[in-house]
Coordinates of C-alpha atoms in Angstrom, one line a residue:
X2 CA 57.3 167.4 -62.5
X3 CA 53.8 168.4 -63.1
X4 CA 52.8 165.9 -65.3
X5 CA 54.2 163.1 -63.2
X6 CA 52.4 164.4 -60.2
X7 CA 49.1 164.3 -62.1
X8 CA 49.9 160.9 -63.4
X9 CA 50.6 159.9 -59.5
X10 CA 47.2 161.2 -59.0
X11 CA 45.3 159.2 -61.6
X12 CA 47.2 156.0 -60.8
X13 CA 46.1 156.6 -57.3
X14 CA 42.8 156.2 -58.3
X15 CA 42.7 154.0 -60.9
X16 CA 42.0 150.9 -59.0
X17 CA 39.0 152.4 -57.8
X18 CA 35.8 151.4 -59.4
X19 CA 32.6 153.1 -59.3
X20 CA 31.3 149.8 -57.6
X21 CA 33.7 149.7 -54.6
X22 CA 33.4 150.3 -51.7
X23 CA 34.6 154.1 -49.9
X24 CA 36.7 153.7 -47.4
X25 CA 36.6 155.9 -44.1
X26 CA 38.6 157.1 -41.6
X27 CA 38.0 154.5 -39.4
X28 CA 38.9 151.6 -41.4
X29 CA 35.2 150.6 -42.2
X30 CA 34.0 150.8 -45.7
X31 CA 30.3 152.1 -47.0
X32 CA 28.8 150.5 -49.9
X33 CA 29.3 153.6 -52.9
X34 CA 27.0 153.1 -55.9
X35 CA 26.8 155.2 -59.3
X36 CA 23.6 156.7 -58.2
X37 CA 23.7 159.5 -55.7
X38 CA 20.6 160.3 -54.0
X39 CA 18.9 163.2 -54.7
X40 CA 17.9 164.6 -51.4
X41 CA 20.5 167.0 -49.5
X42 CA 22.0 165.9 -46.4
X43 CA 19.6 168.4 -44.5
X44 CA 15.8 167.8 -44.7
X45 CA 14.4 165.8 -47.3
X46 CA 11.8 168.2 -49.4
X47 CA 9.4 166.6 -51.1
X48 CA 9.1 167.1 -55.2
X49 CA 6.0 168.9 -55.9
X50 CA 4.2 169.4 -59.3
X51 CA 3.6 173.3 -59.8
X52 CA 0.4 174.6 -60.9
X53 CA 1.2 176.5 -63.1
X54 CA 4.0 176.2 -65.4
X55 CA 7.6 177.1 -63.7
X56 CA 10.5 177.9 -66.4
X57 CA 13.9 176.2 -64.9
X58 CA 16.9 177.8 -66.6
X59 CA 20.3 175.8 -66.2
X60 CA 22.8 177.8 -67.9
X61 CA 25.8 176.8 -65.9
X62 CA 28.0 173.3 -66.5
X63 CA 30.8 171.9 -64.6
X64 CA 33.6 171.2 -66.6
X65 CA 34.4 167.7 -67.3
X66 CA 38.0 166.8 -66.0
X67 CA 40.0 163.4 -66.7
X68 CA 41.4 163.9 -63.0
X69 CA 38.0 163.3 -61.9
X70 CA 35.6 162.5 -64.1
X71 CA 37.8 159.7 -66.0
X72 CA 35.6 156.9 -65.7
X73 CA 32.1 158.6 -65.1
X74 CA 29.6 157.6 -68.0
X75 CA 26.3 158.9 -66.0
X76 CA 23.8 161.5 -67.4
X77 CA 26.3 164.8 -69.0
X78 CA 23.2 167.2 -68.3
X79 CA 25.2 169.1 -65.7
X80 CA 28.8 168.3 -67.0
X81 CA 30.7 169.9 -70.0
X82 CA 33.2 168.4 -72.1
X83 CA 35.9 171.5 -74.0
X84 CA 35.8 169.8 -76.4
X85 CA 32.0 169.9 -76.5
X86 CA 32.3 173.8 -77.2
X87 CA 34.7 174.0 -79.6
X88 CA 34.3 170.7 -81.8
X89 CA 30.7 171.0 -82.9
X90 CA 30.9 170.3 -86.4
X91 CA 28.4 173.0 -87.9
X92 CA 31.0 175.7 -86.0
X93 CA 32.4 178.0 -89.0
X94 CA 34.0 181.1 -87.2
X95 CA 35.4 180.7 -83.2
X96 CA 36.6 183.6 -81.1
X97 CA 38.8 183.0 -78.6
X98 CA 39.4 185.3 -75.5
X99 CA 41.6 184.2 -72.7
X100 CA 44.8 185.2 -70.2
X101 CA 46.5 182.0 -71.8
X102 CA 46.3 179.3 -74.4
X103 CA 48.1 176.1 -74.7
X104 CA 47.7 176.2 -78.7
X105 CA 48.3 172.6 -79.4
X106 CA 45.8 171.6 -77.1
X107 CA 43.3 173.8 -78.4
X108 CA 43.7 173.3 -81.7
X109 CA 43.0 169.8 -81.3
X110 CA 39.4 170.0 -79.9
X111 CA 38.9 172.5 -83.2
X112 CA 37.7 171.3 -86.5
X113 CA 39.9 172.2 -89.2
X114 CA 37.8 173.9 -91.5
X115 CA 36.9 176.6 -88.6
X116 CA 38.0 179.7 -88.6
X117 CA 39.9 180.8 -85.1
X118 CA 40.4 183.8 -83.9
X119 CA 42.8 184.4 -80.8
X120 CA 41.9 187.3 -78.5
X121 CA 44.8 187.7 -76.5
X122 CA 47.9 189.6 -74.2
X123 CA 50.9 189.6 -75.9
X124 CA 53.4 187.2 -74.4
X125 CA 50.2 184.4 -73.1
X126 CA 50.4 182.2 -76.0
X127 CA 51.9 178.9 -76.3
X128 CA 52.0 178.3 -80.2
X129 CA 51.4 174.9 -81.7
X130 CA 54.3 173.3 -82.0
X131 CA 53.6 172.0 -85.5
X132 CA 51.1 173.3 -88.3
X133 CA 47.8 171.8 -88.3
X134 CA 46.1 172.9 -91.4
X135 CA 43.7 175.6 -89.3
X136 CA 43.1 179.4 -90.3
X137 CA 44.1 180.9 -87.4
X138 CA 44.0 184.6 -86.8
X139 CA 45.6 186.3 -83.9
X140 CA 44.4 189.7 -82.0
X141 CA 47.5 190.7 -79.5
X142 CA 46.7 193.3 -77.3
X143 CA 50.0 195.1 -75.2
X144 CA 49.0 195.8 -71.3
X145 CA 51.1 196.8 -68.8
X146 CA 53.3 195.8 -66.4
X147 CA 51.0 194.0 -63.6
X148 CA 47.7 194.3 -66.0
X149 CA 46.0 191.2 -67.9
X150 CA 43.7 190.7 -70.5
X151 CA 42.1 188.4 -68.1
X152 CA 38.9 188.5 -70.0
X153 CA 37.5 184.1 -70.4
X154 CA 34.8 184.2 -73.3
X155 CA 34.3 181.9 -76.6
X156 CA 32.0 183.2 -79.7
X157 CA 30.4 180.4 -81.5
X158 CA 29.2 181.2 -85.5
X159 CA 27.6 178.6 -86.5
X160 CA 27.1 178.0 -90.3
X161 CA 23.6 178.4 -90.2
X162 CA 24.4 181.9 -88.9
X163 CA 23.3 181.4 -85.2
X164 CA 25.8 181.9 -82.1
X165 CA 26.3 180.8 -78.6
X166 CA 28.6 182.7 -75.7
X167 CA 30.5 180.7 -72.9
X168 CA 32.4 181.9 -70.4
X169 CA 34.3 179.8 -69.2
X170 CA 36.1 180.2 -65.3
X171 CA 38.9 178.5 -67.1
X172 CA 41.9 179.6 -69.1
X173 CA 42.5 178.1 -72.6
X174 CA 45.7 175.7 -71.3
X175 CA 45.5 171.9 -70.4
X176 CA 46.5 171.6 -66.7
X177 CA 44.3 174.5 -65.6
X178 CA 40.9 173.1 -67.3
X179 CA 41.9 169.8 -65.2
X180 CA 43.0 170.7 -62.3
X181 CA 41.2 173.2 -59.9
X182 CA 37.3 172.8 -60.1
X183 CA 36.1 174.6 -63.0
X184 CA 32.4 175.9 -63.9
X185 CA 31.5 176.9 -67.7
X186 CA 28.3 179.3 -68.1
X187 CA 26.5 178.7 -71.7
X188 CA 23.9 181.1 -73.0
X189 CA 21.4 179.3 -75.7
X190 CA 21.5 179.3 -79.1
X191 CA 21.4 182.7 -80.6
X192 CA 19.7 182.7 -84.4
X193 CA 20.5 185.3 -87.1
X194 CA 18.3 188.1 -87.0
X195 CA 18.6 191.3 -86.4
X196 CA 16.0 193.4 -84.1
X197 CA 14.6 196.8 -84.7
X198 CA 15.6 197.3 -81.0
X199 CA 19.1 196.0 -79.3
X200 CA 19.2 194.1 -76.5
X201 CA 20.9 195.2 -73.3
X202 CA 22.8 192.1 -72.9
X203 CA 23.9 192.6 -76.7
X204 CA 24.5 196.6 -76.1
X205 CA 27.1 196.2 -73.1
X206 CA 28.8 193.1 -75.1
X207 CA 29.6 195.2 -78.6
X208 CA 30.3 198.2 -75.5
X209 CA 33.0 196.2 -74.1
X210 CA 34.2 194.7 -77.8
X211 CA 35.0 198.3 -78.8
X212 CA 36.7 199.4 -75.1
X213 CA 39.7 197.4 -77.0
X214 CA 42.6 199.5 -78.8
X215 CA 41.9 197.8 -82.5
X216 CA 38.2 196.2 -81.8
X217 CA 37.5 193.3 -83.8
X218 CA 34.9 195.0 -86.2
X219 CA 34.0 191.6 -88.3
X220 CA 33.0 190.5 -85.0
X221 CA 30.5 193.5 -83.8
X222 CA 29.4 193.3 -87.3
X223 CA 28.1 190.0 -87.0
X224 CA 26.7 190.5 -83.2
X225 CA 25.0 193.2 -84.5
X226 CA 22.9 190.5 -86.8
X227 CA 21.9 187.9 -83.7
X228 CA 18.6 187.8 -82.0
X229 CA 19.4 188.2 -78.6
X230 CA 16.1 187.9 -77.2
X231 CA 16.2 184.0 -75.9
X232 CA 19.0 185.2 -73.6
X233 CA 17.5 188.5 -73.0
X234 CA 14.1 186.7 -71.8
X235 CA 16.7 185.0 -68.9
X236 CA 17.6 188.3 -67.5
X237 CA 21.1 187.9 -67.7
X238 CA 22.8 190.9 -67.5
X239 CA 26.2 191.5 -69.3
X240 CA 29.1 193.0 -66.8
X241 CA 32.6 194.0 -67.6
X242 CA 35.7 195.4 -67.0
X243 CA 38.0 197.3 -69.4
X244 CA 40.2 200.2 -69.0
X245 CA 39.7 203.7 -70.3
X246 CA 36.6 204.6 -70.3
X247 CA 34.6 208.0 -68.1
X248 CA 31.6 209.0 -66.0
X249 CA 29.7 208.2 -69.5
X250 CA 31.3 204.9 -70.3
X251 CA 31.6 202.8 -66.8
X252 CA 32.8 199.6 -66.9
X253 CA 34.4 197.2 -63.2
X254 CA 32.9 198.5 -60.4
X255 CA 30.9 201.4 -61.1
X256 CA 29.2 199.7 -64.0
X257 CA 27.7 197.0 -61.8
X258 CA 26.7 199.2 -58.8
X259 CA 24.4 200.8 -61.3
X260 CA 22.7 197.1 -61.4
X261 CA 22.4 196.4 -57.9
X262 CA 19.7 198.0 -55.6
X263 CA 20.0 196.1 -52.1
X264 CA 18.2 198.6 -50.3
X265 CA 15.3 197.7 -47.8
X266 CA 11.9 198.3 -49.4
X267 CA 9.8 197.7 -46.4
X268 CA 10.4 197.9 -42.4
X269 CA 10.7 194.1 -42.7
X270 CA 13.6 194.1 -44.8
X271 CA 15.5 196.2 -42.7
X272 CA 15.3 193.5 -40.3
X273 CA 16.7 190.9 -42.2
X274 CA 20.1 190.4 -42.7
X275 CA 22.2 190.6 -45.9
X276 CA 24.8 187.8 -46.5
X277 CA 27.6 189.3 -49.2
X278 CA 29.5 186.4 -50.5
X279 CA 32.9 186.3 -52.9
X280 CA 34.5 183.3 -53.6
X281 CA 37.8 184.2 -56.0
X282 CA 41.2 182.6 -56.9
X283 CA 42.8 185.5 -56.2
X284 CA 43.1 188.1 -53.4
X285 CA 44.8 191.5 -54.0
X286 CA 46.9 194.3 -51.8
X287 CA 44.5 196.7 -50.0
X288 CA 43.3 199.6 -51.4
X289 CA 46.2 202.0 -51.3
X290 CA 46.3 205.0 -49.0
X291 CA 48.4 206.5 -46.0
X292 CA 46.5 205.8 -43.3
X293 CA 47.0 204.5 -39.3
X294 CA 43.0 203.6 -39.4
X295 CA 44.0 200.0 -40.7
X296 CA 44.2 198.5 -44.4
X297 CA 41.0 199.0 -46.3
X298 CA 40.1 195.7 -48.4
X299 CA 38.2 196.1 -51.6
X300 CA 35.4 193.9 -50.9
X301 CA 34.6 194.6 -47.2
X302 CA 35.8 198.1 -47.2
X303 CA 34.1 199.0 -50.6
X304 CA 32.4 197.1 -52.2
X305 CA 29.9 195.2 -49.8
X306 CA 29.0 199.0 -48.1
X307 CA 28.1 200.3 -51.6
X308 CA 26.0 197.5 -52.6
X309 CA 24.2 197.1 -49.0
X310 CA 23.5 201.4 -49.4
X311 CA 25.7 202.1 -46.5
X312 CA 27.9 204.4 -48.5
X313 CA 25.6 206.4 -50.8
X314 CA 28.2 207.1 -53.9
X315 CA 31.8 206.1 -54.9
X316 CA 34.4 207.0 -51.8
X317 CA 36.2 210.0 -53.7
X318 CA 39.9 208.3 -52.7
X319 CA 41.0 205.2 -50.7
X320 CA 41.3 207.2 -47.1
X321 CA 37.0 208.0 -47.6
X322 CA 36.4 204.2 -47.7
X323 CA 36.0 203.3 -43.8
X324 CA 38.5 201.9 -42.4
X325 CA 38.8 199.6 -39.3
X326 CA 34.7 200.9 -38.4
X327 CA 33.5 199.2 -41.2
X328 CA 33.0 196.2 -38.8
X329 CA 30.7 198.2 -36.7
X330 CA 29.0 199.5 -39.4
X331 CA 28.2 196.5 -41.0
X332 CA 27.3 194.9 -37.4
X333 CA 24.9 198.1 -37.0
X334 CA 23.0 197.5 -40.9
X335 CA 23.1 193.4 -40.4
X336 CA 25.4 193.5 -43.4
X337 CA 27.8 189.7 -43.3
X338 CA 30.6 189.8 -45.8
X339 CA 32.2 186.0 -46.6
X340 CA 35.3 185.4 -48.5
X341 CA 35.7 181.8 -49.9
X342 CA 39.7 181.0 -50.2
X343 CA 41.5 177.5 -49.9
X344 CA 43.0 176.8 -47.1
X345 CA 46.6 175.5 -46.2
X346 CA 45.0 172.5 -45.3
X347 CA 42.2 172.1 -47.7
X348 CA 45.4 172.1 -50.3
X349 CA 47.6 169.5 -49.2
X350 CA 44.9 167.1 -48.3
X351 CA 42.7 167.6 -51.7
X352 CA 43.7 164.6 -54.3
X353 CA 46.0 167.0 -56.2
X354 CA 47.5 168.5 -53.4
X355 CA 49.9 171.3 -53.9
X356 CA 49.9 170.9 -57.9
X357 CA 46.4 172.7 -57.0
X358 CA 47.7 175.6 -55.7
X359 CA 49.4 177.0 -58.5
X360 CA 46.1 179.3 -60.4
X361 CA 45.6 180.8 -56.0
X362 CA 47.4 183.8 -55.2
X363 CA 46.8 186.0 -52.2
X364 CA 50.5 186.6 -51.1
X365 CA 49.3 187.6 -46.9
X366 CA 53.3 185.8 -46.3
X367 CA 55.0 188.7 -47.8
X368 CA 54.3 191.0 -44.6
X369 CA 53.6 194.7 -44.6
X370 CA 50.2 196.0 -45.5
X371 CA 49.4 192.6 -47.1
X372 CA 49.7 190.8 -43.7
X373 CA 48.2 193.4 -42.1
X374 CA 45.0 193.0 -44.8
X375 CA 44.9 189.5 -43.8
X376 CA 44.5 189.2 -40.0
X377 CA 42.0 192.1 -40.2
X378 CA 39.9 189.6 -42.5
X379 CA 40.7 186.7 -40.8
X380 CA 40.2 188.0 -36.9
X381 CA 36.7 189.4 -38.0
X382 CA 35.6 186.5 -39.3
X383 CA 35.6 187.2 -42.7
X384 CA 37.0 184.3 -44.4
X385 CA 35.1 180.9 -45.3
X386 CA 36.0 177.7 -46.4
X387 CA 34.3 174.3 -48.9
X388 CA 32.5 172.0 -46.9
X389 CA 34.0 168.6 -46.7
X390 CA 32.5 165.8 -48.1
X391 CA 31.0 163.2 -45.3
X392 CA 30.7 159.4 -45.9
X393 CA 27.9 158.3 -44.2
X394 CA 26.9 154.6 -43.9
X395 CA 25.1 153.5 -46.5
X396 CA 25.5 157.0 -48.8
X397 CA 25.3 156.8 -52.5
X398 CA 28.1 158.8 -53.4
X399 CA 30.0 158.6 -56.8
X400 CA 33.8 158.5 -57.1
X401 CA 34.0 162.1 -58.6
X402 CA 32.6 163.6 -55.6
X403 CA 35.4 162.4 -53.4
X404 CA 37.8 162.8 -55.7
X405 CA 37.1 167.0 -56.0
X406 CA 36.4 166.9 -52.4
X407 CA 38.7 169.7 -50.8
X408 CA 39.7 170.8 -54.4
X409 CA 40.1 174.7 -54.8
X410 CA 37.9 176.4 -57.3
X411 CA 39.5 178.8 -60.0
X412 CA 35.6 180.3 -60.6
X413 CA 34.6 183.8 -59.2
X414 CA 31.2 184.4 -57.7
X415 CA 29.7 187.9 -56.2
X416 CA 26.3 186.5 -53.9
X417 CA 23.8 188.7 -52.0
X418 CA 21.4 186.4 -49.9
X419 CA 18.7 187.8 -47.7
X420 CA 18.1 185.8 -43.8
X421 CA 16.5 186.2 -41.0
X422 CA 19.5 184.2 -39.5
X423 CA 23.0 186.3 -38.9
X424 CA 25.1 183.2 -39.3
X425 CA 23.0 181.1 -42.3
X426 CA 20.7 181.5 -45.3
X427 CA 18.8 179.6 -47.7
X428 CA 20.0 179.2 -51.3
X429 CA 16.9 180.6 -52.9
X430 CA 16.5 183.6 -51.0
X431 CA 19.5 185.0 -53.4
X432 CA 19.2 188.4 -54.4
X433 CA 21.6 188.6 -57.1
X434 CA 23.8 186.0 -58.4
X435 CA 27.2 187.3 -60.7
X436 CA 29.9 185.3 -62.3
X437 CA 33.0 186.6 -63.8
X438 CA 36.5 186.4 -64.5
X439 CA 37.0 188.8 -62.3
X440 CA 39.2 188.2 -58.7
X441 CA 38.9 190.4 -55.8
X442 CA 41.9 192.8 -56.4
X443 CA 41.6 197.0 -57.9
X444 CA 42.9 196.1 -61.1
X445 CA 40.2 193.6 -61.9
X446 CA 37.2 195.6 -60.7
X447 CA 38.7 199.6 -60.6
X448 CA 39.3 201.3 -57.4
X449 CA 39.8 205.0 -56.4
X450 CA 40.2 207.5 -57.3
X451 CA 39.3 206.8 -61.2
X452 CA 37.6 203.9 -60.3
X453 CA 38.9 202.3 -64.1
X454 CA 40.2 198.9 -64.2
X455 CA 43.7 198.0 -65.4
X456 CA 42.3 194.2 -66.7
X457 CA 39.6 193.0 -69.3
X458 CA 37.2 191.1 -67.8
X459 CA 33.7 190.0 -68.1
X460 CA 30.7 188.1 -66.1
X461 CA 27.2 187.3 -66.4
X462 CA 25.1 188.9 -63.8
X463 CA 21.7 187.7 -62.8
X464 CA 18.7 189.3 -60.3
X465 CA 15.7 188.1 -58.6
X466 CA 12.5 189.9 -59.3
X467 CA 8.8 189.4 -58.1
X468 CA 8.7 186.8 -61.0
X469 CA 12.4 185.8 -61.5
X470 CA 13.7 183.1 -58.3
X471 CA 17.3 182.3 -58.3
X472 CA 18.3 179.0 -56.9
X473 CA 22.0 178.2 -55.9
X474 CA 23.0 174.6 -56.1
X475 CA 26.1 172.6 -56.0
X476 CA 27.4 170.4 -58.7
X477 CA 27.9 167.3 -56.6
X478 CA 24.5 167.0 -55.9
X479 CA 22.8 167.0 -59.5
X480 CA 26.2 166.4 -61.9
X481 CA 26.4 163.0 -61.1
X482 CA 22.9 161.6 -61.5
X483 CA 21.3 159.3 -63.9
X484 CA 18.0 160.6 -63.8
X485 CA 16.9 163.5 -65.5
X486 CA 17.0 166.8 -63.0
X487 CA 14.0 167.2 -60.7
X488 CA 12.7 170.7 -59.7
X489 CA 11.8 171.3 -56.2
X490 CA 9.5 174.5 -56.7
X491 CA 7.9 174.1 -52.6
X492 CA 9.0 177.8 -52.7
X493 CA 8.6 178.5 -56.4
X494 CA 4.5 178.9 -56.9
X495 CA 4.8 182.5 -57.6
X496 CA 7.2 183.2 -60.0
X497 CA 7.6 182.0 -63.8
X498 CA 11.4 181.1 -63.9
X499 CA 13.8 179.6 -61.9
X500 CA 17.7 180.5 -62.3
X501 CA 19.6 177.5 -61.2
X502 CA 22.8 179.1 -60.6
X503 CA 25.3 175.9 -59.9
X504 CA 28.4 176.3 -57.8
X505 CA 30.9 173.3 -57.5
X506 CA 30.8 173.8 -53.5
X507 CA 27.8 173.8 -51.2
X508 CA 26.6 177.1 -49.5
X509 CA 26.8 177.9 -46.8
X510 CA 30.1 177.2 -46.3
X511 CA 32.2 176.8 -42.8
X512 CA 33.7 179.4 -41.3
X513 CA 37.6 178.9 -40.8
X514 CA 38.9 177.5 -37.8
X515 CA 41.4 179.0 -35.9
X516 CA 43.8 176.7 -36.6
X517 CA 43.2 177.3 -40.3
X518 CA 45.9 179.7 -42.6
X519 CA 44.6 180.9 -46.1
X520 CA 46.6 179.6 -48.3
X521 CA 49.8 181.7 -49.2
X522 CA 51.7 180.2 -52.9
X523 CA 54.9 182.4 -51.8
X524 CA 54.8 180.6 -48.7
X525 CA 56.8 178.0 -48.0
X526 CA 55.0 175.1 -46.2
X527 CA 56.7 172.4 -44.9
X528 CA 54.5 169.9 -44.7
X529 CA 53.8 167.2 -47.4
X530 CA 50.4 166.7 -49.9
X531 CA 48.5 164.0 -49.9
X532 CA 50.6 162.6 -52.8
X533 CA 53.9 163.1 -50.3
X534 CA 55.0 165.6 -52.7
X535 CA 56.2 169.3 -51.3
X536 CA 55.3 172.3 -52.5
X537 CA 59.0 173.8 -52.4
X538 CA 59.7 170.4 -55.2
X539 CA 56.6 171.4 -57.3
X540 CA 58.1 175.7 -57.3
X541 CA 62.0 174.2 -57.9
X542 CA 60.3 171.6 -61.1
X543 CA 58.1 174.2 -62.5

């Protein structure tokens, strides 16, 4: 069923050339040409020339879909082929970690004198279905019942004895590269080398390498060798999540507290406000405790008051978080938590439809605490949603944009922006900037007591500095250009680097209406997709 849903989907857009014209709501069509324009739909800013030399760093892609990107041949700057990471030909050794893989599928993007090794939960693995001549090697670890080896991360060797790390927000299988909006992050080219001192980044990666049961020691061995200092020089900061560990050996929650200082420096920081914002693919229970004071979420409840200083250490159990006063106490510090999460509607009417909904689970329908959870987020105010895509008379907008208009995104971002406005911000006033495979549940990032996580996971976190600017863009406005990438530095004079973190949704975002539902998978909706198909047909064909 699947598959002939996603082949309705192509057809439905196969007649469409990139030439056409879009039509709107009203009947009338705009003229849509290859080249979009560069300017935002706000202000236009002009480009300036820096004095001084300003370092742009783009390590983010958007992953290259056949849903959307089928007939797109502009400028691949911004946009990322799999096959792009695992069939470069000078590859000698791959390591693959993932929560699934689709073997065939990744075998064939995979030279056949490459090495592969599989880093994965027993019981995710599709096997290839016939042999295909590779050396493949496979590293099972056993979790338990409700816990994942969620971890998304490929190792490049390279036969010259360089490397390269991507995480990817994807899993290693077919349908979930293709069909919710993906976003691959890509450090540089490692060299071979070792250093007389180890870089941080390095450090917590071998860390979280030996957090597992039998750690891959080949593989620590030869990380031990790279020169980490082109990724070092970025300031990207290396975050995961593993269980075990101690007060000695953090990893989830506590681990990246340690790297976040959001406290006010100056009387005119404590009058701006602080904009938290999570955008996940998931949404667990509440943090569990007996308590009439309301259910306590783990981002709002937790996490947002410990990075914005409000709760100066680690509640010591579930009842110490604060409970239905967190609202007033994040009114009273001008602290703004937003949660991005697809909405009924924003599912049925994107070009997949329901077929998108399958990787988004945050099960409010169920009742109970989890309902409970849910109207506390949603009657606060809590919960955002994508922006829609606007045609505009005479717009240059490329097909792709329409097409992943309304599309859910299976990536996982943790934002801190700094305002003077309570209800907006500006996407280079972020403070910090983290992507991860990490949802918005306990078992992901630890909760209390122990505060250890249940899944592997891992991220790349990044921080603005007096010389360090991060800059939060969305895909649809630089992926589908032919011209080279332009760097608006207006607000860049005084710092040497830029981190362009890239999003496939604009920020802000819209608030949910109150007509709008988050959407619920073990719900049963009633109404049909934009492909007529219901979602009760896609759960009785799975």
């Amino acid at each position: 069923m699947a598959k002939s849903v996603r082949e309705a989907v192509r057809a439905k857009w196969a007649s469409v050339e990139y030439g056409e014209l879009a039509k709107t709501t009203g009947g009338k069509s705009d003229e849509v040409k290859v080249v979009v324009d560069l300017t935002s739909e706000g202000d236009e800013e002009e480009i300036i020339e820096s004095e001084s030399e300003v370092k742009e760093i783009w390590p983010f892609k958007l992953l290259r879909s056949e849903l959307y990107e089928e007939k797109w041949t502009g400028d691949q700057e911004h946009v990322l082929d799999m096959q792009d990471l695992l069939g470069d030909e000078s590859l000698e050794t791959v390591y693959l970690f993932s929560y699934q893989f689709e073997m065939d599928w990744v075998l064939g993007m995979i030279g056949k004198d490459v090495e592969v090794v599989v880093i994965a939960q027993e019981g995710t693995i599709i096997p290839a279905s016939r042999h295909t001549g590779h050396r493949v090697r496979y590293n099972t670890v056993q979790m338990p019942k409700f816990c994942s080896h969620h971890s998304k991360m490929i190792i490049g060797l390279f036969r010259n004895k360089s490397c390269s790390i991507a995480i990817p927000s994807n899993n290693l299988t077919e349908m979930e590269s293709s069909m919710p909006q993906q976003i691959v992050w890509i450090s540089p080219r490692l060299p071979f080398g070792p250093r007389s001192t180890r870089s941080a980044f390095q450090s917590e990666l071998i860390r979280y390498l030996e957090r597992y049961p039998s750690p891959n020691r080949e593989l620590i061995a030869k990380l031990r060798n790279i020169d980490f200092k082109p990724l070092e020089s970025t300031g990207a900061v290396f975050v995961f999540c593993a269980p075990g560990g101690d007060a000695n050996d953090k990893s989830g929650l506590a681990l990246l507290i340690d790297y976040i200082d959001d406290t006010h420096n100056s009387e005119n920081e404590a009058k701006q406000h602080r904009h938290y914002f999570c955008q996940s693919s998931s949404i667990g229970g509440p943090l569990r405790c007996q308590s009439s004071d309301g259910p306590r979420n783990i981002f709002t409840n937790l996490m947002v008051p410990m990075f914005a200083g409000i709760l100066s250490a680690l509640p010591r159990n579930a009842r110490a978080c604060p409970g239905v006063n967190v609202v007033q106490l994040l009114q009273d510090n001008r602290v703004h938590p937003h949660i991005m999460y697809p909405t009924v509607q924003e599912l049925a009417e994107c070009s997949p439809g329901w077929l998108a909904g399958g990787w988004f689970h945050f099960h409010h329908g169920k009742g109970g605490v989890a309902a409970q959870q849910y109207e506390f987020l949603r009657d606060n105010g809590y919960f955002i949603k994508q922006k829609e895509y606007k045609s505009r008379p005479g717009a240059n907008v490329p097909i792709p944009v329409m097409k992943r208009d309304k599309v859910p995104c299976h990536t996982k971002f943790y934002m801190m922006f700094k305002s003077a406005n309570p209800d907006n911000w500006k996407n280079d006033d972020c403070s910090w900037a983290l992507f991860t495979t990490s949802n918005l549940s306990g078992h992901a990032w630890g909760s209390p007591p122990s505060y250890r996580p249940k899944n592997y996971e891992c991220g790349v976190l990044y921080r603005s500095s007096s010389t360090t600017k991060i800059d939060v863009t969305c895909s649809k406005d630089v992926a589908y250009s032919y011209f080279p990438t332009q760097s608006l530095v207006t607000n860049a004079r005084n710092y040497s680097m830029i981190i362009k973190v890239m999003t496939p949704y604009w920020l802000p975002a819209v608030k949910y209406s109150t007509s709008d539902e988050a959407f619920c998978i073990s719900s049963n909706y009633a109404k049909l997709d934009v492909n007529g198909t219901s979602l009760k047909s896609l759960a009785l064909n799975a």
